[in-house]
XYZ file of C-alpha atoms in Angstrom:
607
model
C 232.346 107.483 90.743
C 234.835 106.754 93.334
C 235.788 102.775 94.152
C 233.655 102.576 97.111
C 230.438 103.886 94.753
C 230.946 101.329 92.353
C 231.219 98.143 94.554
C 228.463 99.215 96.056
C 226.407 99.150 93.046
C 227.606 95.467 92.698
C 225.789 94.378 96.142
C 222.257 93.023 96.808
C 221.806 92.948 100.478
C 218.615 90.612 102.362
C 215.971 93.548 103.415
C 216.662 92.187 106.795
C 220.299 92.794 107.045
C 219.838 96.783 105.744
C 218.509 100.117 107.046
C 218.312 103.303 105.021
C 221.394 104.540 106.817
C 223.644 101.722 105.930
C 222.135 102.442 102.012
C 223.405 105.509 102.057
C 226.830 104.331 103.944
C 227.777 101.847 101.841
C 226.238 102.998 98.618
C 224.366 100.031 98.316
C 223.004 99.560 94.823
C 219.940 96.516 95.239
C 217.900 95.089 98.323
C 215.592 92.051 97.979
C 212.771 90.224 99.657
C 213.833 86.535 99.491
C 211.134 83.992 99.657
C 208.647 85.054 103.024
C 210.760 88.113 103.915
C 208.393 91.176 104.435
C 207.849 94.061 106.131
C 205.495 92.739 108.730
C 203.096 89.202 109.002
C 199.874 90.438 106.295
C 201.587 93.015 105.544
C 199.345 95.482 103.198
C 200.219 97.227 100.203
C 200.806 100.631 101.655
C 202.887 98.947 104.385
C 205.577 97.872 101.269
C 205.501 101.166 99.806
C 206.662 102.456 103.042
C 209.406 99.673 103.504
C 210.749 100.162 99.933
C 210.800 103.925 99.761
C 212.336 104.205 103.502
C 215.954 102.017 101.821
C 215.322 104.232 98.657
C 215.548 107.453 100.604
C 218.817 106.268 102.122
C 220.325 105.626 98.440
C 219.373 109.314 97.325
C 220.687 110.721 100.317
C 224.271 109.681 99.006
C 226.488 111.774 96.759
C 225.314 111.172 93.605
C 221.597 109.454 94.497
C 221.849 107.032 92.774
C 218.491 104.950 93.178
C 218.579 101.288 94.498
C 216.788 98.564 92.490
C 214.447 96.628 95.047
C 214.010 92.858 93.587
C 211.356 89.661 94.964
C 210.622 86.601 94.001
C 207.209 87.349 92.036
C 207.521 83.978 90.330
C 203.536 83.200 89.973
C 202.253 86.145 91.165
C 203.289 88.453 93.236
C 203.039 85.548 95.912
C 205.501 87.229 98.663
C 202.174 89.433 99.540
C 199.498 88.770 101.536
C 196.292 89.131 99.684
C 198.313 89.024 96.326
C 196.702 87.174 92.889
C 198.195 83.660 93.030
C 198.707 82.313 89.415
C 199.411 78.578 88.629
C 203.101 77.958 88.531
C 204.797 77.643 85.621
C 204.459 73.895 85.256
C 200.940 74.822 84.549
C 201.164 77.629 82.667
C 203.038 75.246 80.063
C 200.098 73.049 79.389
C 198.165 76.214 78.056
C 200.248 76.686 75.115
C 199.240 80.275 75.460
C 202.130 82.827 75.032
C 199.060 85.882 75.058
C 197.752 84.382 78.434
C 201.124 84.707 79.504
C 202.237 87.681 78.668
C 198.930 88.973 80.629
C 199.753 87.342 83.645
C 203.153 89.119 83.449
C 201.435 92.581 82.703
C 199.167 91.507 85.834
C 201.849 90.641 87.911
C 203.873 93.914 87.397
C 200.884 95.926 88.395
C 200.835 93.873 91.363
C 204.390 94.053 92.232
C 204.874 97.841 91.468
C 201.531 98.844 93.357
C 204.117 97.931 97.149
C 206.706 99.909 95.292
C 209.360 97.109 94.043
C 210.480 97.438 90.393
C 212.014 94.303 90.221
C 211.105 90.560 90.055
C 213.422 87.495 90.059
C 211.289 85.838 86.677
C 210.780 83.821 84.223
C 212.010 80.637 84.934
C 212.638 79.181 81.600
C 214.552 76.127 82.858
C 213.523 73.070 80.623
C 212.892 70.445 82.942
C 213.975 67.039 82.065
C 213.390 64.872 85.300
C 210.148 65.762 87.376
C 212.551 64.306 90.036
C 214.106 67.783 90.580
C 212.651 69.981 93.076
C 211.901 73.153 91.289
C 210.438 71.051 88.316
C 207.197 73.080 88.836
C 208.781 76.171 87.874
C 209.559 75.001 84.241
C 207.272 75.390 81.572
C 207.939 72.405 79.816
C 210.301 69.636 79.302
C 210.534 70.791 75.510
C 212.346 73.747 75.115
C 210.071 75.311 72.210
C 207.102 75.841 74.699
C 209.727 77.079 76.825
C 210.627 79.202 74.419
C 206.910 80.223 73.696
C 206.243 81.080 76.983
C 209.340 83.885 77.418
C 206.138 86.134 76.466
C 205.762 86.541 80.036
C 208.982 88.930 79.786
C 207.148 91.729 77.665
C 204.282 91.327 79.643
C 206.519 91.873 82.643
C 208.485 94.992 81.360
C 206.208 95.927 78.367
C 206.551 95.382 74.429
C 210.429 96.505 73.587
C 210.141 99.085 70.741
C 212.107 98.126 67.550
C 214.488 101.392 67.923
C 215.787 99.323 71.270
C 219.230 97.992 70.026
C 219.266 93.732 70.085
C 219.945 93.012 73.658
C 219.413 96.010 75.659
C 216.925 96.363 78.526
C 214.297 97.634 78.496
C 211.551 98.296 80.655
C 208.295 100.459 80.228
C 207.349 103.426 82.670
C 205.885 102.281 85.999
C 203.370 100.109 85.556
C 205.822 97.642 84.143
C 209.054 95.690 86.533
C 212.580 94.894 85.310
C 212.572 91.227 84.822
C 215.171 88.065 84.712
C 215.507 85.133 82.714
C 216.580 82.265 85.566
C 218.625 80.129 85.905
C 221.937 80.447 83.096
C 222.300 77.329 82.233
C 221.374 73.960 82.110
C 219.326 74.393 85.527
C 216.823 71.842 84.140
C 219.014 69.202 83.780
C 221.113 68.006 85.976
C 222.019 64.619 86.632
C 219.167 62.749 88.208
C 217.205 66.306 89.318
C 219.505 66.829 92.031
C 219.058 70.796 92.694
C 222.294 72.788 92.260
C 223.998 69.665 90.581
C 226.381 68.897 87.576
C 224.495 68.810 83.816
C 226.339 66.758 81.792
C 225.245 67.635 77.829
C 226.876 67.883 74.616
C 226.772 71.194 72.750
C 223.540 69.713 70.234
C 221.383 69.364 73.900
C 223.140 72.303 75.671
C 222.558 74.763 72.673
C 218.920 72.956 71.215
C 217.919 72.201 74.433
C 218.889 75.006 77.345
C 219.841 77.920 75.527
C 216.833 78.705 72.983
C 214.594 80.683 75.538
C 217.331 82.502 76.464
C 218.177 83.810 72.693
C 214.370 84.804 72.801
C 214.472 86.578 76.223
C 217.696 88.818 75.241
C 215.725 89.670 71.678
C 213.136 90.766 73.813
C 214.786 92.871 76.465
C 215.376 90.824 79.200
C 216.664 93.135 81.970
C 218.720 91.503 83.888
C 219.515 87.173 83.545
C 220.539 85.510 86.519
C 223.471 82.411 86.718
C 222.111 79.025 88.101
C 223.794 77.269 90.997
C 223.861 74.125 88.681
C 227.590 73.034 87.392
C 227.819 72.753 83.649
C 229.834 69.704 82.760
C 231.566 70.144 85.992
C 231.949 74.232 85.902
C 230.547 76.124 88.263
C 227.929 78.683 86.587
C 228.446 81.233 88.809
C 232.670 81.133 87.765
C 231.874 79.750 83.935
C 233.675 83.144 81.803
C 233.134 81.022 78.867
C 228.999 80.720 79.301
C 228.520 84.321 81.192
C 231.324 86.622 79.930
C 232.290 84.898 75.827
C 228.603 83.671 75.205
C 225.747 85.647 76.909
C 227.437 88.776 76.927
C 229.633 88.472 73.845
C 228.090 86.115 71.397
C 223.914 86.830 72.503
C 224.882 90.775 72.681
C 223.318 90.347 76.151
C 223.657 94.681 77.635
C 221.673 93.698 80.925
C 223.536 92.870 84.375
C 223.862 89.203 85.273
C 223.088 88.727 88.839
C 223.980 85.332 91.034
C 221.259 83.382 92.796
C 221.218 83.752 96.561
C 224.470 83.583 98.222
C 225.194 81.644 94.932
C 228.957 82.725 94.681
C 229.342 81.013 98.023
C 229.328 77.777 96.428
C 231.811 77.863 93.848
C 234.305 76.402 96.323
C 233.754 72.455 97.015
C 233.518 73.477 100.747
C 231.319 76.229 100.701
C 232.278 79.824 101.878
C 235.652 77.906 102.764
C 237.776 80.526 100.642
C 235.523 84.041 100.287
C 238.174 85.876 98.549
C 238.570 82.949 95.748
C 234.554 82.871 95.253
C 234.451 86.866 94.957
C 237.633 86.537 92.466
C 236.178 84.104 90.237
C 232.535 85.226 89.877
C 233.438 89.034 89.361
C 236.493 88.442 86.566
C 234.287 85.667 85.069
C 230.599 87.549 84.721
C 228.920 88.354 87.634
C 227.890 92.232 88.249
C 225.933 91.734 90.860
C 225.971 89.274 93.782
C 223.213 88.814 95.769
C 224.918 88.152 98.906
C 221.530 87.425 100.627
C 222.140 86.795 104.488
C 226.157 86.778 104.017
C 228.020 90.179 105.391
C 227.417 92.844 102.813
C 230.394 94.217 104.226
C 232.673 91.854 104.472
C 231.882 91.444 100.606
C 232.695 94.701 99.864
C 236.178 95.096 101.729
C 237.271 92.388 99.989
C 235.879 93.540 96.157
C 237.623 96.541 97.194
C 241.095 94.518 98.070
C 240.652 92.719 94.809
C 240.874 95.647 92.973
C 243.543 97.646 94.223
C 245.847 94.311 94.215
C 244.950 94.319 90.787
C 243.233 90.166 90.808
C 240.476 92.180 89.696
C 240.635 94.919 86.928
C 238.891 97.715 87.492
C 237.679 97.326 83.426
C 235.670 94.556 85.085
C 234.150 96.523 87.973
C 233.477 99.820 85.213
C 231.239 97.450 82.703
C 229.523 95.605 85.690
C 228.634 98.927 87.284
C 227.542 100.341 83.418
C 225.325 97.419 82.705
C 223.373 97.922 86.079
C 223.208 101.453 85.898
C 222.089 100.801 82.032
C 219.117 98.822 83.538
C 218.204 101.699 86.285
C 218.109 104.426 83.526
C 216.157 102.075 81.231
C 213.858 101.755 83.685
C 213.099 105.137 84.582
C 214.468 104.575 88.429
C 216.332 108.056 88.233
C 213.090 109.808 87.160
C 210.669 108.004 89.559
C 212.757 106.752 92.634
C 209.840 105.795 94.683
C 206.982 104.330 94.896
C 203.434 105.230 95.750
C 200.106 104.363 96.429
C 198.311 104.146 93.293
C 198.401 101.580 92.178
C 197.625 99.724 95.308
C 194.143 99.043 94.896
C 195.514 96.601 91.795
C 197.045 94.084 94.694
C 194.497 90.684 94.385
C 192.036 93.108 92.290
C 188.720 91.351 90.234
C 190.765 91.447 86.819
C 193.645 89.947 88.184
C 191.624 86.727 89.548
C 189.245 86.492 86.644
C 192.531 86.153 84.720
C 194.150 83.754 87.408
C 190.757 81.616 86.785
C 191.565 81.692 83.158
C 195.210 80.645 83.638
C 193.831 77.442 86.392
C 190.949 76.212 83.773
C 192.949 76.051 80.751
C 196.162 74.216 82.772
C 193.873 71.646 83.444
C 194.729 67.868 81.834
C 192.126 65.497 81.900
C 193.755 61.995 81.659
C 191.129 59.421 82.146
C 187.268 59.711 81.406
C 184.870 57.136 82.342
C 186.050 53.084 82.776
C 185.924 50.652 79.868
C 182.649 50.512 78.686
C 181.285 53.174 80.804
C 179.619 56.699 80.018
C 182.318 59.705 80.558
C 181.894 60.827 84.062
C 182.826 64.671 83.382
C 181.677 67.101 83.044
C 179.907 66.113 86.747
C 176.563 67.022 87.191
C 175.524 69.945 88.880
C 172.259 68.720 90.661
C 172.863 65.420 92.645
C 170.905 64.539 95.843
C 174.446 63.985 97.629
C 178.192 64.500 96.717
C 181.431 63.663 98.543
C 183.935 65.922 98.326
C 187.482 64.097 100.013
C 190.710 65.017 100.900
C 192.927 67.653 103.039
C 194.337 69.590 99.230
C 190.044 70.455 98.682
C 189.971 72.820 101.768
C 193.421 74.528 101.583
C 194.805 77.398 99.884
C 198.355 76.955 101.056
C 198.331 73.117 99.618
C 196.824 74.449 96.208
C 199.568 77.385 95.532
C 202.479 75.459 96.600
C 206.414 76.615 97.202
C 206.881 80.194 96.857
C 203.792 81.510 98.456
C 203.525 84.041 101.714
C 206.831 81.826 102.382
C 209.841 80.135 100.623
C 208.635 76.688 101.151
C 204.729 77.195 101.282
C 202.969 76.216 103.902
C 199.767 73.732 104.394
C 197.921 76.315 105.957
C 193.956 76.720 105.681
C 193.713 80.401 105.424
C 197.565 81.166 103.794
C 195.869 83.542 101.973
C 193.256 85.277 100.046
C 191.342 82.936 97.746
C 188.820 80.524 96.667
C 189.407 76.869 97.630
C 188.082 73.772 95.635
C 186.304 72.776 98.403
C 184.330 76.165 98.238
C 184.176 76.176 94.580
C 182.607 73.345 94.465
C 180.050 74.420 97.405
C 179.676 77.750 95.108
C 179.138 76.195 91.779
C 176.283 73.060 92.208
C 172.574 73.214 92.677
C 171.292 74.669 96.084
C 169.741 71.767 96.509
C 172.736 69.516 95.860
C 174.388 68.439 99.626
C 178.074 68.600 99.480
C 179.928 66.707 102.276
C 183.399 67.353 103.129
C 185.187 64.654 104.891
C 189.537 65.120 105.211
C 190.156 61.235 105.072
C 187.009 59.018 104.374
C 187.123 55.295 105.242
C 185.740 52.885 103.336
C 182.566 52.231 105.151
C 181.815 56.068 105.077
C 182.284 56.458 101.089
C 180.055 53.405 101.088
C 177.021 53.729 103.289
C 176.858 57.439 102.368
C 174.403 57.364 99.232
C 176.620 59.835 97.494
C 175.725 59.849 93.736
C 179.604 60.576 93.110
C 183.168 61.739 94.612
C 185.522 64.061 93.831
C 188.791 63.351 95.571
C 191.367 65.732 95.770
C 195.280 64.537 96.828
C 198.502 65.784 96.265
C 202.133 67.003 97.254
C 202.807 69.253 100.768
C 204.343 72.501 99.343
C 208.413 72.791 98.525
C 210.570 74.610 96.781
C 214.383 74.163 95.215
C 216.581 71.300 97.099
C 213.557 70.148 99.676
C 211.561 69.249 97.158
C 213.803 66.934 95.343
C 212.208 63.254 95.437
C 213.277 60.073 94.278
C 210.156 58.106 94.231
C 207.871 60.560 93.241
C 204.958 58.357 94.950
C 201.940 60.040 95.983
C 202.309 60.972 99.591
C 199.697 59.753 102.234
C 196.701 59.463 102.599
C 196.133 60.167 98.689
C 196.617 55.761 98.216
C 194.292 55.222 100.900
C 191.697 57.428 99.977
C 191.280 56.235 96.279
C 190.965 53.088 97.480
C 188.385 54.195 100.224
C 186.790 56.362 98.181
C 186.919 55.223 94.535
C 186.175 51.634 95.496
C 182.725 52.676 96.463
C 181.500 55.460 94.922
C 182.240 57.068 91.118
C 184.797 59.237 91.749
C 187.097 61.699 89.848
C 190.870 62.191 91.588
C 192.155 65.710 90.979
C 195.581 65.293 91.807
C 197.688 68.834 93.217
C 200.946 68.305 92.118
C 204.954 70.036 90.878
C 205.127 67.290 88.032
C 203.465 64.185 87.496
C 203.477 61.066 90.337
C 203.226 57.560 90.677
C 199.537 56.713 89.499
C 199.660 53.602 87.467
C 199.212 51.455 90.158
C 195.568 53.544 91.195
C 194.738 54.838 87.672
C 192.356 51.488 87.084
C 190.344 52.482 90.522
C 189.464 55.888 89.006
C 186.736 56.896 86.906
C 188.286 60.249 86.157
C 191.903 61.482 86.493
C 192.452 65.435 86.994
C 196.074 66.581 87.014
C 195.467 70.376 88.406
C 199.324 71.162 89.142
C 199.557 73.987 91.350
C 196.834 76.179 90.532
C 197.059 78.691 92.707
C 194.587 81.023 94.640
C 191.444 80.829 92.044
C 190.439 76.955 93.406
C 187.016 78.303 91.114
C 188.962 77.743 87.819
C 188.592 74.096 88.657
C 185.550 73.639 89.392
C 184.299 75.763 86.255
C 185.633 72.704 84.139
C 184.499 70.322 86.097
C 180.900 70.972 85.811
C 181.218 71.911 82.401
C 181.258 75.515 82.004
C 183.861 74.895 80.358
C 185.645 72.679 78.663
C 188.684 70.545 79.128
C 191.568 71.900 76.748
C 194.974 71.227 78.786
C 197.542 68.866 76.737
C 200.511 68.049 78.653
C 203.557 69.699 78.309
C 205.397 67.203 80.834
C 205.832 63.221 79.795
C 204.096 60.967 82.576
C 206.165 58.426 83.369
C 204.748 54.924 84.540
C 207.822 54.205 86.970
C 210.586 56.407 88.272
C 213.035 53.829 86.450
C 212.083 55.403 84.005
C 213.221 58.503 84.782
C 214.912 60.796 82.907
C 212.212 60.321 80.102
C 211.458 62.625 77.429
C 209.303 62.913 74.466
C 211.921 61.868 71.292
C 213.909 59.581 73.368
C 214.457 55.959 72.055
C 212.932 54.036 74.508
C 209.724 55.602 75.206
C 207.124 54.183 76.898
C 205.361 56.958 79.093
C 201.605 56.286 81.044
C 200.309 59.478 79.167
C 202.351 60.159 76.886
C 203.519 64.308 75.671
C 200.927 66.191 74.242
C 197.981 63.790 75.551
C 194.861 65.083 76.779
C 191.243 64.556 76.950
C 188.906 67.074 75.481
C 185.320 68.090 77.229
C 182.830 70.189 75.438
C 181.736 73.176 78.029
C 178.814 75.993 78.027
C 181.682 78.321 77.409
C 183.986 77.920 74.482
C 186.953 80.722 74.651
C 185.304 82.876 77.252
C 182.765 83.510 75.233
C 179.359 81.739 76.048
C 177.285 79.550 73.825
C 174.192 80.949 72.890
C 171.026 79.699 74.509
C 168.763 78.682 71.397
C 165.643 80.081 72.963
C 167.286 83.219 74.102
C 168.407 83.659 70.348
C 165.091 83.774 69.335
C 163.486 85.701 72.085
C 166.464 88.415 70.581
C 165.095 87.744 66.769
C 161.489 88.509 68.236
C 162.581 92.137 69.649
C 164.445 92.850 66.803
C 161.251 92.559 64.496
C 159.552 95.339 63.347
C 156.387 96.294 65.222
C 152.977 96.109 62.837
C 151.160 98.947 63.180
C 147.897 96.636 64.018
């Protein structure tokens, strides 16, 4: 390969900055969809496929063909696609405890991804949250690292189950229904100092190795593709310039044979100014472990003239560039990208498909933590009754799918839009799931005299965040944003109520938790809004223990399970338990009907 073919590998260039012919002129090795970037507004499936294979046609046009690796950011779901299966996000996901359930939602979401004809997605996030201040707290599993660890399953599930013949710490990644996937972000991610995004986490080597690095160890063992460096510091290093984490550790000590990519336009910020010295930033990520930078919206090109200076001054060896541009081409031949270059059509019809909701519904009902049932001396108000003369149903997160999947859906940030995409609201759910004779009244922001005077036998009132991702969503009070107060003391003052709270990480609620009769917290659960209301009229049961310590006050805050002082509202692992109709997905037996099967299975007499 000559110099210009191997820098070029190192590059992943914004979809939006690139056309097939500057692919093939510049030998461009990886394009990407960052968060909302596609080929059109509702863009379908086939429309993808097109996108995707028009770049790949440019890279196999060059001398040697060498295919380009398309990545997106299918973090819960293949949520850059209209129509897609929204999953819960990971904070979630955690309170399941189920690596299988996991692992199926990664299979699910590869389908997905590789039926608009990308074979790469930017996940798992196995950051280890440790203050639900941070903004991208949602996308962590858990604050303990071993369900962290437990839930890496998602990796296999993305790429497929890594034979034993595959050498410790080599890709791999199965035929095309499976995606190459990446462990996010290396290191420490979780937790920086007060859950400031992209800041310094200061740990010794007990919390940085027990604490940060154990999901990682179980992501290389199982083939992790590619790993990609977080914009965090690490006791005041820069991870995207740390040679002793990215180069001595994950590459020498873990055995790691995958490419290690940076986060968007994350060698920019290695400087204190950023992009206020290029060169330096290129210098230092390259010699110190970076193969290849995803230069996002920054000039591909000016990136590669100065790679290409940097070598033939010699401030970058060209050892370096030869085992960056080995590991990625390792991961495109593990893949099977040389073989099958481009993608078709079918496996479109798997984009949003029956199997992949029924499973989302799955993932929604058993991330569900019930935290209060029922005031002192009262019955338990769940599972809610189905037939009820008339029900309120309150709040602006019931009726809207873009409020109940959060960041990282259709766009970066989210959006609070009705209609974001295809799905079934709470609202609906709800509408769909009690007795026809039942009248269910929506109302955005009930007063007081309304919850009162409306004869409703009980509420259910549903508040919660406005969608974020990364640095926007850090918060520093963590309260729970208007008119969620208002309405539990409008609503819940008046009528029984349950509060299902849509949420990154647990908020302020001790000051409203008395006013409740029943406390939900639903996270972000995504496009199935059904899953909810399946456990709250009792289908099935409540299971969900948290994963995440609730805090009482922010002052609190950073609090986690093992820590001296310890004093949380609902404490790690708590979680109330319902009985359902439905135990495991597999339904309780109707007494009657039993019999009614005894009596055909008798022998008929002959009288």
């Amino acid at each position: 390969m000559t110099l210009a073919e191997k820098v070029g590998q190192m590059v992943q260039v914004e979809r939006v900055n690139a056309t097939a012919q500057t692919v093939k002129e510049y030998f461009i090795g990886s394009l990407l969809s960052g968060g909302g970037s596609a080929p059109s507004d509702k863009a379908s499936p086939e429309a993808w496929v097109d996108m995707v294979n028009e770049f790949q046609k440019g890279a196999l046009a060059t001398r040697l063909g060498i295919p380009m690796i398309y990545g997106i950011d299918a973090v819960h779901g293949h949520n850059n696609v209209y129509k897609a299966t929204i999953f819960p996000h990971n904070v979630g996901l955690g309170v399941t405890r189920d690596p299988e359930l996991v692992k199926k939602i990664g299979a699910a979401t590869a389908l997905e991804v590789r039926a608009t004809g990308i074979p790469y997605a930017f996940a798992p996030c196995i950051a280890v949250c440790r203050d639900p201040r941070w903004g991208r707290c949602y996308e962590s599993y858990s604050e303990d690292p071993k369900i962290v660890k437990m839930m890496t399953e998602l990796i296999p599930g993305l790429q497929g189950d890594r034979p034993d013949k595959v050498p410790k710490g080599f890709p791999y990644v199965n035929g095309k229904r499976h995606v190459a996937g990446c462990a996010k972000h290396f290191v420490g991610d979780g937790g920086t100092v007060k859950g400031i995004n992209e800041n310094n986490t200061i740990v010794d080597d007990n919390q940085l190795y027990n604490i940060h690095m154990p999901a990682y160890w179980d992501s290389v063992d199982k083939g992790v593709a590619t790993v990609m460096a977080s914009y965090s510091s690490l006791n005041g290093v820069k991870m995207h310039a740390n040679k002793a984490m990215l180069t001595d550790y994950l590459k020498g000590k873990m055995q790691f044979k995958g490419f290690i990519i940076s986060d968007y336009q994350g060698i920019d910020k290695i400087t204190p100014v950023p992009d206020s010295n290029y060169t330096y930033s290129i210098e230092q990520s390259i010699n110190d472990g970076i193969d290849m930078v995803m230069v996002g919206y920054t000039s591909y090109k000016e990136y590669l003239q100065i790679l290409t200076k940097l070598v033939k001054t010699n401030y970058i060896p060209m050892s370096r560039i030869d085992g960056a541009v080995t590991r990625i081409l390792r991961v495109k031949f593990s893949m099977g990208l040389f073989e099958h270059p481009l993608g078709d059509y079918s496996l479109v019809k798997k984009v949003g498909c029956k199997e992949h909701r029924k499973l989302a519904k799955e993932a929604v009902r058993k991330s569900l933590v019930l935290l209060k049932n029922g005031k002192s001396g009262d019955k338990p108000l769940l599972p809610l009754p189905k037939k009820a003369s008339k029900i309120l149903v309150a709040g602006e997160h019931a009726d809207n799918l873009g409020l109940q999947c959060g960041g990282w859906t259709i766009e970066w940030q989210g959006l609070n839009k009705t209609d974001l995409t295809e799905g079934t609201t709470i609202l609906k759910a709800i509408q769909e799931t009690v007795h026809k004779k039942t009248q269910v009244v929506y109302e955005k922001k009930p007063t007081a005299e309304f919850a009162k005077s409306g004869g409703f036998e009980y509420a259910v009132v549903v508040i919660g965040e406005q969608p974020y991702a990364e640095t926007k969503g850090d918060n520093e009070n963590l309260t729970i944003p208007e008119p969620g107060p208002e309405m539990i003391k409008n609503v819940c003052g008046n009528v029984k109520c349950v509060v299902i709270l849509i949420s990154g990480r647990p908020l302020v609620v001790e000051p409203y938790i008395d006013t409740m009769d029943a406390f939900v917290a639903a996270w972000l659960p995504g496009s199935e809004g059904q899953g909810v209301a399946e456990v709250l009229f009792g289908k099935y049961g409540f299971t969900g223990k948290l994963a995440r310590t609730w805090f009482k006050r922010v002052d609190q805050l950073p609090m986690n399970v093992g820590d001296k002082s310890y004093d949380p509202l609902f404490p790690f692992e708590f979680g109330l338990t319902t009985k359902g109709e439905k135990e495991d997905g597999k339904e309780k037996e109707n007494e009657k009907e039993k019999e009614k099967e005894k009596e055909k299975e008798k022998p008929k007499s002959d009288l």
